[in-house]
Short mmCIF file of C-alpha atoms in Angstrom, two decimals:
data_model
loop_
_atom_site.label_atom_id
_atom_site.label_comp_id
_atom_site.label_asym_id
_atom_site.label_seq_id
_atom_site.Cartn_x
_atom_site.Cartn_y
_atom_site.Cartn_z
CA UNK A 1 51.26 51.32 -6.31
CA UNK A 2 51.64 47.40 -5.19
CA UNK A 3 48.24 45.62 -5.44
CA UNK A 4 45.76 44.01 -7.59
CA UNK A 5 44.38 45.36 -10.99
CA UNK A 6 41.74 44.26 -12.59
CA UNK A 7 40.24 45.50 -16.58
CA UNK A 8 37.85 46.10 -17.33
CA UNK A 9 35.88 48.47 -14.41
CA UNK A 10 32.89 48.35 -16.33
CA UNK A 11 31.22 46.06 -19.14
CA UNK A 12 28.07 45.27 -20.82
CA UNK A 13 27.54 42.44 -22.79
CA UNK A 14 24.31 40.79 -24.31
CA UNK A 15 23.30 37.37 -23.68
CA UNK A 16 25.57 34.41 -25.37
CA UNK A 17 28.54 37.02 -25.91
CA UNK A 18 32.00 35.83 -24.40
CA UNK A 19 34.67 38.02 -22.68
CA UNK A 20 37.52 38.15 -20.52
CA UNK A 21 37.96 39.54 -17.28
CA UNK A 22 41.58 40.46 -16.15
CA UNK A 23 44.00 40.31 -12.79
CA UNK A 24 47.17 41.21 -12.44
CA UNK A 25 48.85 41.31 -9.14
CA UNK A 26 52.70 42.69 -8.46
CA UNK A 27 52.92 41.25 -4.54
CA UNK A 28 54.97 38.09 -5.66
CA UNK A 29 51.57 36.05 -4.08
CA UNK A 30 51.54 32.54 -5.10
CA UNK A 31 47.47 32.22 -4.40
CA UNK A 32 44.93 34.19 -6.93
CA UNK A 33 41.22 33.79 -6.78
CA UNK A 34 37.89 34.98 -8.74
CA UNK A 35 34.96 36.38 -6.52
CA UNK A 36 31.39 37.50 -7.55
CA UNK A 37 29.35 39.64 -5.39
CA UNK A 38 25.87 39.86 -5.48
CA UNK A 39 23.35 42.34 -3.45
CA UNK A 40 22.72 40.34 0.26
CA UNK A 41 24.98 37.38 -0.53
CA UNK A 42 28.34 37.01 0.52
CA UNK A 43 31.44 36.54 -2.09
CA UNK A 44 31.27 33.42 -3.61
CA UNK A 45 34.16 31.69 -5.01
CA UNK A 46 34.49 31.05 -8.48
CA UNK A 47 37.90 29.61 -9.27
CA UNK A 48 41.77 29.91 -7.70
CA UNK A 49 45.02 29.39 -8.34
CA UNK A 50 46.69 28.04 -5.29
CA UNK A 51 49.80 28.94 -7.12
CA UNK A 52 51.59 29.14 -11.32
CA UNK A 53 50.06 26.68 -13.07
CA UNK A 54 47.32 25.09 -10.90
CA UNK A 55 43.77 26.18 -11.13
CA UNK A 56 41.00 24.77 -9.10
CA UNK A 57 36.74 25.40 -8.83
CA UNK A 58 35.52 27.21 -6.15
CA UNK A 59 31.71 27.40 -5.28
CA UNK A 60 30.38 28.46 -8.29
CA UNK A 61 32.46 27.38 -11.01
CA UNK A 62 29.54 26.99 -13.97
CA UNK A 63 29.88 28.99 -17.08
CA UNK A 64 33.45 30.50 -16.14
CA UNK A 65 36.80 29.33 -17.37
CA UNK A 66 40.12 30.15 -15.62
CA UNK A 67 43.99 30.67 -17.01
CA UNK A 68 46.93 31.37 -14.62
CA UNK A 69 49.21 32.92 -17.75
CA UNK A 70 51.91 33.26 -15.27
CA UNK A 71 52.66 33.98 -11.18
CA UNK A 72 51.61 37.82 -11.90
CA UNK A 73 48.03 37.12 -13.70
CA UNK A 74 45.10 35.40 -13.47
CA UNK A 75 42.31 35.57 -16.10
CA UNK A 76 38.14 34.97 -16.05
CA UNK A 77 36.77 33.93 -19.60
CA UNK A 78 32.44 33.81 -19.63
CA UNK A 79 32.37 31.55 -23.02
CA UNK A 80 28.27 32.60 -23.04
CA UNK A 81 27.03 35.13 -20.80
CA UNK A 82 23.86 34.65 -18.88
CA UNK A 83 21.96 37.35 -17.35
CA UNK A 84 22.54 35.40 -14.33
CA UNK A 85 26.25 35.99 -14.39
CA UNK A 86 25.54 40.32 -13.80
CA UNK A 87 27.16 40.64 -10.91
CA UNK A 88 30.72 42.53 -9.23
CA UNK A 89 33.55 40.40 -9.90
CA UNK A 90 36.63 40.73 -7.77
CA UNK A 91 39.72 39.26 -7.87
CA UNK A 92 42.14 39.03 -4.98
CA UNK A 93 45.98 37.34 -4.77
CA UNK A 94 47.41 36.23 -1.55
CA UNK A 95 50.48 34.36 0.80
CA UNK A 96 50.35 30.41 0.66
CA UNK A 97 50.68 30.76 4.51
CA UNK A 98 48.00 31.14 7.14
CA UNK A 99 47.37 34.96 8.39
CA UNK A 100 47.69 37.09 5.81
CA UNK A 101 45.20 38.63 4.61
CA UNK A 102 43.93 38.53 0.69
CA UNK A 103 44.61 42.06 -1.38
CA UNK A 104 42.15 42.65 -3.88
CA UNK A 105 41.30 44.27 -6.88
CA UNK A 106 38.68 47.25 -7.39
CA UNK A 107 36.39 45.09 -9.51
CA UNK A 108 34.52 44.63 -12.97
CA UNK A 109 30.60 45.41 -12.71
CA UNK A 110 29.53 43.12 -15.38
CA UNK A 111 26.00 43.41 -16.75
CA UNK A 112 24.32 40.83 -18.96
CA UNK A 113 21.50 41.84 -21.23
CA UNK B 1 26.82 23.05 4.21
CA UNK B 2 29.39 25.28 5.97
CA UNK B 3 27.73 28.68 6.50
CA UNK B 4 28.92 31.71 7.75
CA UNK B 5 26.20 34.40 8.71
CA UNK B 6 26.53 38.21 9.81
CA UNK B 7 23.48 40.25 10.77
CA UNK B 8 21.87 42.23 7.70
CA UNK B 9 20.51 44.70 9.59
CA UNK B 10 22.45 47.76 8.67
CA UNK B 11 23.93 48.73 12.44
CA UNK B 12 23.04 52.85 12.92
CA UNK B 13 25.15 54.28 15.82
CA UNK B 14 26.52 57.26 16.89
CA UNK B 15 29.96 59.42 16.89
CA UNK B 16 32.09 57.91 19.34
CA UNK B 17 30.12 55.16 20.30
CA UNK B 18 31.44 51.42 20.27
CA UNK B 19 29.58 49.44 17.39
CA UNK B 20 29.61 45.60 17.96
CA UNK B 21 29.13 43.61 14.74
CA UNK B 22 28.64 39.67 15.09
CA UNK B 23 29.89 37.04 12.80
CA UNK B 24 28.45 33.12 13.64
CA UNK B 25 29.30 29.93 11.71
CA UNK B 26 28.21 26.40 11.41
CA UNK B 27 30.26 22.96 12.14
CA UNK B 28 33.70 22.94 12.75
CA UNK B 29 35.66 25.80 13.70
CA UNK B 30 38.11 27.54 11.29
CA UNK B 31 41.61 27.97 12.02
CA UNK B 32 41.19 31.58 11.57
CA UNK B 33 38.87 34.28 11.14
CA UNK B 34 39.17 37.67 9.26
CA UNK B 35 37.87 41.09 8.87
CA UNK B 36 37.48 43.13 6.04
CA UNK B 37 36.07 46.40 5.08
CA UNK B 38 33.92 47.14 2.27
CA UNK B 39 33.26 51.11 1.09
CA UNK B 40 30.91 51.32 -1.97
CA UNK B 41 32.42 50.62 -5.56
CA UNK B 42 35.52 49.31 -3.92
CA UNK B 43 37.04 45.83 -2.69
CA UNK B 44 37.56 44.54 0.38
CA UNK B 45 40.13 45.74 1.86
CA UNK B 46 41.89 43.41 5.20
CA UNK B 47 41.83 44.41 8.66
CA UNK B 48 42.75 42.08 11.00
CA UNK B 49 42.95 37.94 11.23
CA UNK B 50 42.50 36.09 14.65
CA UNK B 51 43.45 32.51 15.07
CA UNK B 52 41.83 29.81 16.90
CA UNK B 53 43.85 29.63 19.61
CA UNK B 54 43.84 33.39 20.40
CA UNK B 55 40.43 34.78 22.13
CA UNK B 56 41.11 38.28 21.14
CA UNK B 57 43.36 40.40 18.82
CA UNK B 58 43.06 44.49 18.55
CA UNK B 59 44.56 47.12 16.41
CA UNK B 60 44.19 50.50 17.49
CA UNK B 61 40.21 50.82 17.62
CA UNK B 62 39.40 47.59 16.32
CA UNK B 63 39.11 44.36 18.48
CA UNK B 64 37.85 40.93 17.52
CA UNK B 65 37.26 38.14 19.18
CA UNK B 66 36.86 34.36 18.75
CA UNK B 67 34.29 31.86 20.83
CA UNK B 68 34.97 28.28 19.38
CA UNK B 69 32.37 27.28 21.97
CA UNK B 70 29.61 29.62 20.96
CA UNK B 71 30.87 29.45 17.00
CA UNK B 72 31.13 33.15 16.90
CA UNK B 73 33.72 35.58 16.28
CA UNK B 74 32.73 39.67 17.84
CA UNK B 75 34.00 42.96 16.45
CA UNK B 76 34.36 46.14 18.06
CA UNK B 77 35.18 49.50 16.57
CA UNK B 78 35.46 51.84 19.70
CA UNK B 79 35.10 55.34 20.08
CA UNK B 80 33.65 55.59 16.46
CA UNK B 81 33.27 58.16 13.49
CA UNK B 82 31.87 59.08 10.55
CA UNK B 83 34.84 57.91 8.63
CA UNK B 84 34.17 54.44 9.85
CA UNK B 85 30.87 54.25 8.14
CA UNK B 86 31.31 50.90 5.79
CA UNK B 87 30.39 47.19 5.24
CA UNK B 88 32.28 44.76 7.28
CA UNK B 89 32.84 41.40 6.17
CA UNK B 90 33.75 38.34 8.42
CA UNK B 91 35.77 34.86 6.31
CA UNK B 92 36.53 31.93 7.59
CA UNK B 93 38.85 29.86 6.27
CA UNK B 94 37.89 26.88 5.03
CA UNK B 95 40.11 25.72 2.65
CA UNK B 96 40.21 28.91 0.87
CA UNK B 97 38.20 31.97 2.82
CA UNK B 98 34.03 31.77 2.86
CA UNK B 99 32.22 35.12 3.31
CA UNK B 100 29.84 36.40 5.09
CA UNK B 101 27.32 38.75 3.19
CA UNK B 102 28.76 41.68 5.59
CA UNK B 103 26.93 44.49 8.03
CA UNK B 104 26.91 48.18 7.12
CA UNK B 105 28.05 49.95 9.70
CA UNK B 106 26.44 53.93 9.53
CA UNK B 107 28.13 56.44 12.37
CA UNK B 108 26.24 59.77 12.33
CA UNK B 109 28.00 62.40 14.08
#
């Protein structure tokens, strides 16, 4: 099925581990972006892609690293997780042009001990 | 700071009733605003996109609509069920999209 996939659903990590959180999209979008969620708050932006080979901050870019590998994927690295970085992570590709709307992924629920 | 701000209150209504959910925003006016819905565990998923210049867009029960004067963009889901039960998040472009923190929406039949 055409959409976003993300790996992994589910991970636990302790404090000052690193890790990698996946996307891969098959839609042929030129736009990828990183989202947390957290309880009451809207998403927040961590980093996009506006298309291969450009990366950009978002909101809250601290403590995250981007790579866009190639137009299909678009990777989150934490270098030293915080307890402050548990949260949903989402990741979402999209059309350069205005009105349409972003596909995502089904998320990573990330929890930092 | 550019905010975008739903109601938190989760909205309770009943089977085939027409829930209104309300989406406001701060300073300028985005070229667009979209809707998304949100079931538990899952990602947004898009539902519809309404531009500046339109005042109101619909797609078989849903309708939105956009007040650049009042900075505010309504959403109706008429005649609703059970099945409909779900956050709803408004995004406004700005740039790239800004969320709102969403509304759960609970029909009871």
């Amino acid at each position: 099925n055409a959409g976003v996939t993300q790996t992994p659903k589910f991970q636990v990590l302790k404090t000052g581990q690193s890790m990698t959180l996946q996307c891969a999209q098959d839609m042929n979008h030129n736009s990828m972006y990183w989202y947390r969620q957290d309880p009451g708050m809207g998403l927040r932006l961590i980093y996009y892609s506006a298309s291969e080979g450009t990366t950009d901050k978002g909101e809250v870019p601290n403590g995250y690293n981007v790579s866009r590998l190639n137009k299909r994927e678009f990777s989150l690295r934490l270098e030293s997780a915080a307890p402050s970085q548990t949260s949903v992570y989402f990741c979402a590709s999209s059309e350069v042009l205005a009105g349409r709307g972003y596909t995502f992924g089904s998320g990573t629920r990330l929890t930092v001990v | 700071s550019q905010k975008i701000e739903q109601n938190s209150e989760a909205l309770n209504i009943q089977e085939g009733k027409t829930a209104t959910l309300t989406c406001n925003y701060t300073n300028y006016s985005p070229a667009y605003l979209q809707w998304y819905r949100q079931d538990p565990g899952r990602g947004p998923v898009f539902l519809l996109l309404i531009r500046e210049n339109e005042k109101e867009k619909r797609k078989e029960r849903l309708k939105v609509t956009f007040d650049t004067t009042l900075k505010q963009s309504l959403f109706h889901i008429t005649a609703s069920q059970p099945a409909d039960s779900a956050t709803y998040l408004c995004a406004r472009s700005w740039g790239k999209l800004q969320f709102g923190a969403g509304t759960q929406v609970v029909v009871t039949p």
